[in-house]
C-alpha angles and dihedrals in degrees: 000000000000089000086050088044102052087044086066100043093057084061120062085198092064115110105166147002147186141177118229116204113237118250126236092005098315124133122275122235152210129252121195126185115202123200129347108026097258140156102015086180107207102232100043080052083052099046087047114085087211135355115218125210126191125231139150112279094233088064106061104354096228128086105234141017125229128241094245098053078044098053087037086055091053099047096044078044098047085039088055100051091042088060092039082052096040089053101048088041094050088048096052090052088045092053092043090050091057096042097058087041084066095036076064104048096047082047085046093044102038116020131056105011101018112092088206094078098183095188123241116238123205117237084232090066090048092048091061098030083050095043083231092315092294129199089237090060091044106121103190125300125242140179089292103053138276124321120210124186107244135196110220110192113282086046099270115162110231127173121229129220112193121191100237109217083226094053119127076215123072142145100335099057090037077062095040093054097043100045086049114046087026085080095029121102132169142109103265095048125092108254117232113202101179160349139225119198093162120137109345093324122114098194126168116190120206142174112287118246114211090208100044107209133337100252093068087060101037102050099041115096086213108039087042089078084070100067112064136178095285106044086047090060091048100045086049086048094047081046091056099038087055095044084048098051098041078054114050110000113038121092080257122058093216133178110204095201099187099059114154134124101279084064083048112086134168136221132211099299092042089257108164116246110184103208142167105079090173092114099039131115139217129238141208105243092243098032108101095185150029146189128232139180090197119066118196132179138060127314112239099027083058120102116241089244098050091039095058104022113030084238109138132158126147085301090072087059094052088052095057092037083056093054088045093053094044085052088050098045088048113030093233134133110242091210095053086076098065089049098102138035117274096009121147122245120255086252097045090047086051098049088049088060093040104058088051101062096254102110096133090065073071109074122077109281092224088065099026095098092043107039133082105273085203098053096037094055087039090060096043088049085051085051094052085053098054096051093059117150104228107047096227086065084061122098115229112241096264089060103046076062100052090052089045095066094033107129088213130052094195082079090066122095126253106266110231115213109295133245128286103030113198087209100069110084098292121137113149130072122207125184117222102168137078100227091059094263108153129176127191105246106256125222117218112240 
């Protein structure tokens, strides 16, 4: 073993070593092993008394290792990697599982029987539609994941809606939303033309829309000077018109439940298109309300009763249709008033204004001299009445529709004080959304 062990120290190369005694009388023998520790063949480890191994005396404090610590390092070492291997592999069949399992589904709901057909596309089509999913094509990113304008063949503009891995959203709103707008079709309501569930992507393609949602044109000090009197009437009245129909006259009697001016986009004619019906719920034709332990949606644009109580029914609609039109009258962010302690909402800012005769000091200042004043003050009295506080106060959408195109604003009913009153013992703010939006936790009365 000293004659083995003074062959590897004269080469720096030399990891390990060991002396095999020589069988029926012959002469034993040495075995070096240069380099990366390989091939430590069994039955050349057996015949050796000891392996040796060098390292730096720091590192262990002894000058050699035995065969067995060596053998124990390689086993915990080959058992750790099985288990490594057995997990990642379980997880990709598990993942494959439920993804056929939806494959199926969106086969099962929209091909053969069903008379809706969306078509199928293949990954490889939005890959190239899409140029790879490129930065360049990336049209903004939201709860459900990124949406990149894509170029179908013929030249036709779709958006596309890709399922992001890190997304708080997942199957079950991919299958919401498919199931849903799949059936829906009208006017006012974002078109989807089409799905992909190849390989590990959840993608939903829909029309593209020139002018992107409403929010990038509303907000903007600069953009908002598009949007004058006229096309913001237009655009309250299409928003109604979608909420109304998805109510009370599509084949689904569905409650959004997450309706505010980033799902509102707008094509080439700035046409209103709610979208995002990741979050809704269907109805039975004859329930009127439901229960549930998992609020979703947006603070601020949530009703007191679903907020703190779970309670929803249309009502929960006509409150966030009365925050969007407040935000629309006025050119305010809803969220920015919920931005410092003790502010008032954009409601209650409004109703203070409101009771004291100075309605007017409402409306966006970039569309106050050229609007009509009537119509204006008739929609922010509509939007007071949809942010009531007690459902019951709320109109229903046909009706909010009905008081839109009323002629005179003395047939209106008298607003009560809106929802979510700073003043009522209310201090903390909590932020519950990932675009910043906070509201300040409301006690019922």
């Amino acid at each position: 073993m000293s004659e083995c062990e003074s062959e590897c120290q004269q080469s720096c190369s030399c990891t390990a070593y060991a002396y095999v005694n020589g069988t029926d009388g012959s002469t034993g023998k040495c075995l070096a092993w240069f380099g990366e520790l390989q091939d430590l063949v069994e039955t050349k480890i057996i015949a050796a008394n000891d392996i040796r191994i060098r390292v730096h005396g720091s590192e262990l404090g002894k000058k050699g290792v035995s065969v067995n610590s060596l053998k124990r390092t390689l086993v915990i070492a080959i058992v750790s990697a099985a288990v490594g291997l057995l997990t990642i592999t379980s997880g990709y069949f598990l993942w494959k599982k439920k993804l056929g399992r939806i494959t199926r589904t969106v086969s099962e709901n929209l091909g053969g029987k069903n008379d809706t057909e969306l078509p199928l596309f293949s990954l490889r089509s939005i890959l190239a539609a899409t140029n790879n999913f490129s930065e360049d094509n990336k049209l903004g990113e939201g709860g459900f994941g990124p949406v990149y304008k894509g170029i179908l063949p013929g030249n036709q503009e779709v958006a596309v809606k890709r399922l992001s891995k890190k997304s708080g959203q997942g199957h079950h709103e991919f299958m919401n939303e498919l199931k849903l707008i799949a059936k829906l079709q009208h006017t006012n309501l974002a078109h989807l033309m089409g799905c992909c569930t190849e390989g590990d992507e959840l993608i939903l393609i829909y029309e593209y829309m020139p002018n992107r949602s409403l929010d990038k044109f509303l907000f903007d000090p600069f953009e908002k000077t598009k949007l004058d009197w006229a096309t913001r009437f237009r655009i309250i009245q299409g928003i109604a018109q979608g909420v109304l129909y998805i109510h009370k006259y599509s084949r689904l009697k569905i409650i959004h439940r997450d309706l505010k001016a980033s799902n509102v986009l707008l094509d080439g004619m700035m046409n209103p298109k709610v979208s995002d019906f990741g979050m809704a719920r269907i109805f039975d034709i004859n329930q009127i309300e439901a229960n549930t332990n998992k609020v979703v949606g947006t603070y601020g644009y949530m009703s007191p009763e679903y907020a703190v109580y779970g309670h929803f029914s249309g009502k929960l609609d006509v409150f966030s249709f009365g925050v969007l039109l407040l935000e629309i009258v006025s050119g305010k962010k809803n969220a920015l008033f919920y931005s410092c302690e003790n502010s008032q909402t954009l409601a209650q800012w409004i109703w203070q204004l409101w009771k004291e005769g100075r309605g007017v000091e409402v409306i966006d200042a970039s569309v106050r001299e050229t609007c009509r004043i009537h119509e204006a003050l008739r929609c922010i009295h509509v939007g007071l009445l949809c942010v009531q506080e007690a459902p019951a106060d709320r109109p229903t959408m046909s009706l909010v529709i009905h008081m839109l195109e009323a002629e005179e604003a003395t047939s209106l009913p008298p607003s009560k004080e809106p929802a979510f009153s700073t003043s009522r013992n209310s201090s903390s703010v909590t932020t519950y959304s990932k675009n910043g939006v906070t509201i300040t936790l409301p006690e019922p009365r």
